Amino acid sequence: MRISSTKAESAFLDFAIRRFSRLYPLHFVTLLLAALGQLIYFISHGETFIYSDNSGVAFTYQLFLASNWFRWEHHSFNEPIWSVSVEILIYFAFFGVMRTLRPNAFVALLALGISGLLHISHLSGILSPSVLSCGVCFFAGGAVQKLCEHRFALWFAGCIGVVTLVLLVLHIYDLNFKSFLILAVSTVAFFSLLDETRAGSVMRRFSFLGNATYSSYLLHFPLQLFIVILLDGLGLSRSVFFHPIALFAYLAAVIAISLVVHGLFERPVQDWIRNVSRR
């Protein structure tokens, strides 16, 4: 059974608007911040900070959320956005699969298997390996979502996660992409199902911290960059970063700033874009 053309395209358009309004505004701002910071750092130090490829071409790739799509691309500007960029291609693959076939566990497992084969065999000489890894994780999440509908999914996911973790701690099993994938999907499934139990009411008290996840992910590098520029400008030693208090202070600052940015920038802009799209 196929999804009707009109319904599928309408759903994809709605999904695209929601993801664009959620992801792109902050990405655009942090990209400009990283570009400005790299320019200031290059003028004052004669070199770039951490990421070397800060050319116009690299900027264009990041501007259109196309960084790390291809093997020839290098680390640049606000590099952490790479994981969001590779998701864009997987979104199109996901739409193609769901547009053609009915969404179910078998289809998700089939897409997972194909992504895994491409990842293992390195059949693609153009796409970045990160794209293929993202495809594996994305469709693994789809398969897990379907499997979570079964009665004993919570205990099964918990047991798989614990066993994998024990094997890693005892060095019986090496930490590689396969073990990471098993541990990741079982952990996600376990906590997702746990949220439906009484324990979920306790966990939801800390759910507000989830608002800081995306902003902290995109803000942490520009914040590092400008802290270093300020420290060097004041003539202070960078050895201060090795103090344990500096790490906790930095993490606390990132979370606090991220929550403020989410409330004052991310959420209002997101709502504005969605309201405009509805009109």
CSV table of C-alpha atoms in Angstrom, one decimal:
chain,number,residue,atom,x,y,z
A,1,MET,CA,0.0,0.0,0.0
A,2,ARG,CA,1.5,3.3,-1.1
A,3,ILE,CA,0.9,6.7,0.5
A,4,SER,CA,-1.2,9.0,-1.7
A,5,SER,CA,0.8,11.6,-3.7
A,6,THR,CA,-1.0,14.6,-2.3
A,7,LYS,CA,-0.8,13.5,1.3
A,8,ALA,CA,2.8,12.5,1.1
A,9,GLU,CA,3.9,15.8,-0.5
A,10,SER,CA,1.8,17.8,2.0
A,11,ALA,CA,3.4,15.9,4.9
A,12,PHE,CA,6.9,16.4,3.5
A,13,LEU,CA,6.3,20.1,3.0
A,14,ASP,CA,5.0,20.5,6.5
A,15,PHE,CA,8.0,18.5,7.8
A,16,ALA,CA,10.4,20.6,5.8
A,17,ILE,CA,9.0,23.8,7.1
A,18,ARG,CA,9.2,22.6,10.7
A,19,ARG,CA,12.8,21.4,10.4
A,20,PHE,CA,13.9,24.5,8.6
A,21,SER,CA,12.3,26.8,11.2
A,22,ARG,CA,13.9,24.7,14.0
A,23,LEU,CA,17.4,24.3,12.6
A,24,TYR,CA,18.3,27.0,10.1
A,25,PRO,CA,17.9,30.3,12.0
A,26,LEU,CA,20.4,29.5,14.7
A,27,HIS,CA,22.7,27.8,12.2
A,28,PHE,CA,22.8,31.0,10.1
A,29,VAL,CA,23.6,33.2,13.1
A,30,THR,CA,26.3,30.9,14.5
A,31,LEU,CA,27.8,30.5,11.0
A,32,LEU,CA,28.2,34.3,10.9
A,33,LEU,CA,29.6,34.3,14.4
A,34,ALA,CA,32.2,31.6,13.5
A,35,ALA,CA,33.1,33.5,10.3
A,36,LEU,CA,33.6,36.7,12.2
A,37,GLY,CA,35.6,35.0,14.9
A,38,GLN,CA,37.9,33.3,12.5
A,39,LEU,CA,38.5,36.6,10.7
A,40,ILE,CA,39.4,38.3,13.9
A,41,TYR,CA,41.6,35.4,14.9
A,42,PHE,CA,43.4,35.2,11.6
A,43,ILE,CA,44.1,39.0,11.6
A,44,SER,CA,45.5,38.8,15.2
A,45,HIS,CA,47.3,35.4,15.0
A,46,GLY,CA,48.1,34.8,11.3
A,47,GLU,CA,46.3,31.5,11.3
A,48,THR,CA,42.8,30.1,11.8
A,49,PHE,CA,41.5,28.5,15.0
A,50,ILE,CA,41.2,24.7,14.9
A,51,TYR,CA,39.4,24.5,11.5
A,52,SER,CA,41.6,25.4,8.6
A,53,ASP,CA,39.3,25.6,5.6
A,54,ASN,CA,37.5,28.9,6.0
A,55,SER,CA,37.2,29.7,2.3
A,56,GLY,CA,34.3,31.2,0.4
A,57,VAL,CA,33.5,27.8,-1.0
A,58,ALA,CA,33.4,26.2,2.4
A,59,PHE,CA,31.2,29.1,3.6
A,60,THR,CA,28.8,28.4,0.7
A,61,TYR,CA,28.6,24.7,1.6
A,62,GLN,CA,27.7,25.6,5.2
A,63,LEU,CA,25.3,28.3,4.2
A,64,PHE,CA,23.2,25.8,2.3
A,65,LEU,CA,23.6,23.1,5.0
A,66,ALA,CA,25.7,21.0,2.6
A,67,SER,CA,28.9,20.7,4.6
A,68,ASN,CA,30.4,17.2,4.9
A,69,TRP,CA,28.3,15.8,2.1
A,70,PHE,CA,31.3,14.9,0.0
A,71,ARG,CA,34.6,13.3,0.6
A,72,TRP,CA,36.6,16.3,-0.6
A,73,GLU,CA,35.2,18.7,2.0
A,74,HIS,CA,37.3,19.7,5.0
A,75,HIS,CA,36.6,21.0,8.5
A,76,SER,CA,35.5,24.6,8.4
A,77,PHE,CA,33.8,27.5,10.2
A,78,ASN,CA,31.2,26.2,12.7
A,79,GLU,CA,32.1,22.6,11.9
A,80,PRO,CA,29.7,20.9,14.4
A,81,ILE,CA,26.9,21.7,12.0
A,82,TRP,CA,28.1,18.8,9.8
A,83,SER,CA,25.9,16.3,11.6
A,84,VAL,CA,22.8,18.4,10.8
A,85,SER,CA,24.0,18.8,7.2
A,86,VAL,CA,24.2,15.1,6.5
A,87,GLU,CA,20.7,14.6,7.9
A,88,ILE,CA,19.4,16.7,5.1
A,89,LEU,CA,20.3,14.0,2.5
A,90,ILE,CA,18.9,11.3,4.7
A,91,TYR,CA,15.6,13.2,5.0
A,92,PHE,CA,15.3,13.1,1.2
A,93,ALA,CA,16.1,9.3,1.3
A,94,PHE,CA,13.5,8.9,4.0
A,95,PHE,CA,10.9,10.7,2.0
A,96,GLY,CA,11.7,8.6,-1.0
A,97,VAL,CA,11.2,5.4,0.9
A,98,MET,CA,8.1,6.5,2.7
A,99,ARG,CA,6.7,8.0,-0.6
A,100,THR,CA,7.1,4.6,-2.3
A,101,LEU,CA,6.4,2.1,0.4
A,102,ARG,CA,4.2,1.9,3.4
A,103,PRO,CA,6.1,2.8,6.7
A,104,ASN,CA,6.5,-0.4,8.8
A,105,ALA,CA,9.2,-2.3,10.6
A,106,PHE,CA,10.1,-4.4,7.6
A,107,VAL,CA,10.7,-1.3,5.4
A,108,ALA,CA,12.7,0.3,8.2
A,109,LEU,CA,14.9,-2.8,8.6
A,110,LEU,CA,15.3,-3.0,4.8
A,111,ALA,CA,16.5,0.6,4.6
A,112,LEU,CA,18.8,0.0,7.6
A,113,GLY,CA,20.3,-3.0,5.9
A,114,ILE,CA,20.9,-1.2,2.6
A,115,SER,CA,22.5,1.7,4.5
A,116,GLY,CA,24.6,-0.7,6.5
A,117,LEU,CA,25.9,-2.4,3.4
A,118,LEU,CA,26.8,0.9,1.8
A,119,HIS,CA,28.6,1.9,5.0
A,120,ILE,CA,30.6,-1.3,5.3
A,121,SER,CA,31.5,-1.8,1.7
A,122,HIS,CA,32.3,1.9,1.0
A,123,LEU,CA,30.5,1.7,-2.3
A,124,SER,CA,30.2,5.4,-2.5
A,125,GLY,CA,33.3,7.2,-3.7
A,126,ILE,CA,31.7,10.6,-3.6
A,127,LEU,CA,29.5,10.8,-0.5
A,128,SER,CA,31.2,11.3,2.9
A,129,PRO,CA,31.2,8.2,5.1
A,130,SER,CA,29.4,10.4,7.6
A,131,VAL,CA,26.3,10.5,5.3
A,132,LEU,CA,26.2,6.7,5.2
A,133,SER,CA,26.7,6.4,9.0
A,134,CYS,CA,23.9,8.9,9.5
A,135,GLY,CA,21.7,6.7,7.2
A,136,VAL,CA,22.4,3.7,9.3
A,137,CYS,CA,21.6,5.5,12.6
A,138,PHE,CA,18.5,7.2,11.1
A,139,PHE,CA,16.8,4.0,9.8
A,140,ALA,CA,17.9,2.1,12.9
A,141,GLY,CA,15.9,4.7,14.9
A,142,GLY,CA,12.9,4.0,12.6
A,143,ALA,CA,13.2,0.3,13.2
A,144,VAL,CA,13.5,0.7,16.9
A,145,GLN,CA,10.4,3.0,17.0
A,146,LYS,CA,8.4,0.2,15.4
A,147,LEU,CA,9.9,-2.5,17.7
A,148,CYS,CA,9.0,-0.4,20.7
A,149,GLU,CA,5.4,-1.1,20.1
A,150,HIS,CA,5.9,-4.7,21.4
A,151,ARG,CA,5.1,-5.6,25.0
A,152,PHE,CA,8.6,-6.6,26.2
A,153,ALA,CA,10.5,-3.9,24.3
A,154,LEU,CA,11.4,-2.0,27.5
A,155,TRP,CA,13.1,-5.0,29.2
A,156,PHE,CA,14.7,-6.2,25.9
A,157,ALA,CA,16.2,-2.8,25.1
A,158,GLY,CA,17.4,-2.4,28.7
A,159,CYS,CA,19.1,-5.8,28.7
A,160,ILE,CA,20.7,-5.3,25.4
A,161,GLY,CA,22.1,-1.9,26.5
A,162,VAL,CA,23.4,-3.2,29.8
A,163,VAL,CA,25.1,-6.3,28.2
A,164,THR,CA,26.7,-4.2,25.5
A,165,LEU,CA,28.0,-1.7,28.1
A,166,VAL,CA,29.4,-4.5,30.4
A,167,LEU,CA,31.2,-6.1,27.4
A,168,LEU,CA,32.8,-2.8,26.6
A,169,VAL,CA,33.8,-2.1,30.1
A,170,LEU,CA,35.4,-5.6,30.4
A,171,HIS,CA,37.1,-5.0,27.0
A,172,ILE,CA,35.5,-8.2,25.7
A,173,TYR,CA,34.0,-6.1,23.0
A,174,ASP,CA,35.7,-3.2,21.3
A,175,LEU,CA,34.1,0.2,20.9
A,176,ASN,CA,33.4,0.6,17.2
A,177,PHE,CA,30.5,1.8,15.1
A,178,LYS,CA,28.6,-1.4,15.5
A,179,SER,CA,28.8,-1.5,19.3
A,180,PHE,CA,28.1,2.2,19.5
A,181,LEU,CA,25.0,1.7,17.3
A,182,ILE,CA,23.7,-1.1,19.5
A,183,LEU,CA,24.3,0.9,22.7
A,184,ALA,CA,22.8,4.0,21.3
A,185,VAL,CA,19.6,2.6,19.9
A,186,SER,CA,19.0,0.4,23.0
A,187,THR,CA,19.5,3.4,25.3
A,188,VAL,CA,17.2,5.6,23.2
A,189,ALA,CA,14.5,2.9,23.2
A,190,PHE,CA,14.9,2.3,26.9
A,191,PHE,CA,14.5,5.9,28.0
A,192,SER,CA,11.7,6.5,25.4
A,193,LEU,CA,9.7,3.6,26.9
A,194,LEU,CA,10.7,4.5,30.4
A,195,ASP,CA,9.1,7.9,29.9
A,196,GLU,CA,5.7,6.1,29.6
A,197,THR,CA,6.1,4.6,33.1
A,198,ARG,CA,6.0,6.3,36.6
A,199,ALA,CA,9.7,7.0,36.3
A,200,GLY,CA,8.9,9.3,33.4
A,201,SER,CA,7.2,11.8,35.7
A,202,VAL,CA,10.4,12.3,37.5
A,203,MET,CA,12.5,12.6,34.4
A,204,ARG,CA,10.1,15.2,32.9
A,205,ARG,CA,11.1,17.7,35.6
A,206,PHE,CA,14.4,18.0,33.9
A,207,SER,CA,13.0,18.1,30.4
A,208,PHE,CA,13.6,21.8,30.1
A,209,LEU,CA,17.3,21.1,29.7
A,210,GLY,CA,16.4,19.5,26.3
A,211,ASN,CA,15.7,23.1,25.1
A,212,ALA,CA,19.5,23.7,25.4
A,213,THR,CA,20.7,20.8,23.3
A,214,TYR,CA,20.6,22.2,19.8
A,215,SER,CA,21.7,25.7,20.8
A,216,SER,CA,24.6,24.4,23.0
A,217,TYR,CA,25.7,22.2,20.1
A,218,LEU,CA,26.0,25.1,17.7
A,219,LEU,CA,27.2,27.7,20.2
A,220,HIS,CA,29.9,25.8,22.0
A,221,PHE,CA,32.6,26.4,19.2
A,222,PRO,CA,31.9,30.1,18.6
A,223,LEU,CA,32.0,30.6,22.4
A,224,GLN,CA,35.4,28.8,22.6
A,225,LEU,CA,36.7,30.9,19.7
A,226,PHE,CA,35.7,34.3,21.2
A,227,ILE,CA,36.9,33.2,24.7
A,228,VAL,CA,40.4,32.4,23.3
A,229,ILE,CA,40.4,35.7,21.3
A,230,LEU,CA,39.6,37.6,24.5
A,231,LEU,CA,42.1,35.7,26.6
A,232,ASP,CA,44.9,36.2,24.1
A,233,GLY,CA,43.9,39.9,23.7
A,234,LEU,CA,44.3,40.4,27.5
A,235,GLY,CA,47.7,38.6,27.4
A,236,LEU,CA,46.6,35.8,29.7
A,237,SER,CA,47.9,32.3,29.5
A,238,ARG,CA,45.8,29.6,28.0
A,239,SER,CA,46.9,27.2,30.7
A,240,VAL,CA,43.8,28.4,32.7
A,241,PHE,CA,41.8,26.1,30.5
A,242,PHE,CA,43.4,23.1,32.1
A,243,HIS,CA,42.0,23.9,35.5
A,244,PRO,CA,39.0,21.6,36.4
A,245,ILE,CA,36.9,24.7,37.5
A,246,ALA,CA,37.4,26.1,34.0
A,247,LEU,CA,35.7,23.1,32.4
A,248,PHE,CA,32.7,23.2,34.7
A,249,ALA,CA,32.4,27.0,34.4
A,250,TYR,CA,32.5,26.6,30.6
A,251,LEU,CA,29.8,23.9,30.6
A,252,ALA,CA,27.6,25.9,32.9
A,253,ALA,CA,28.0,29.0,30.8
A,254,VAL,CA,27.2,27.1,27.6
A,255,ILE,CA,24.0,25.6,29.1
A,256,ALA,CA,22.9,28.9,30.6
A,257,ILE,CA,23.5,30.8,27.4
A,258,SER,CA,21.8,28.1,25.3
A,259,LEU,CA,18.6,28.2,27.4
A,260,VAL,CA,18.5,32.0,27.1
A,261,VAL,CA,19.1,31.8,23.3
A,262,HIS,CA,16.4,29.2,23.0
A,263,GLY,CA,13.9,31.3,24.8
A,264,LEU,CA,14.7,34.7,23.3
A,265,PHE,CA,15.7,33.7,19.8
A,266,GLU,CA,15.1,30.1,18.7
A,267,ARG,CA,11.5,29.8,19.8
A,268,PRO,CA,10.3,33.2,18.7
A,269,VAL,CA,11.9,32.9,15.2
A,270,GLN,CA,10.7,29.4,14.8
A,271,ASP,CA,7.1,30.4,15.7
A,272,TRP,CA,7.3,33.4,13.3
A,273,ILE,CA,8.4,31.2,10.3
A,274,ARG,CA,5.7,28.6,11.0
A,275,ASN,CA,3.0,31.3,11.3
A,276,VAL,CA,4.1,32.9,8.0
A,277,SER,CA,4.1,29.6,6.2
A,278,ARG,CA,0.6,28.9,7.4
A,279,ARG,CA,-0.6,32.2,6.0
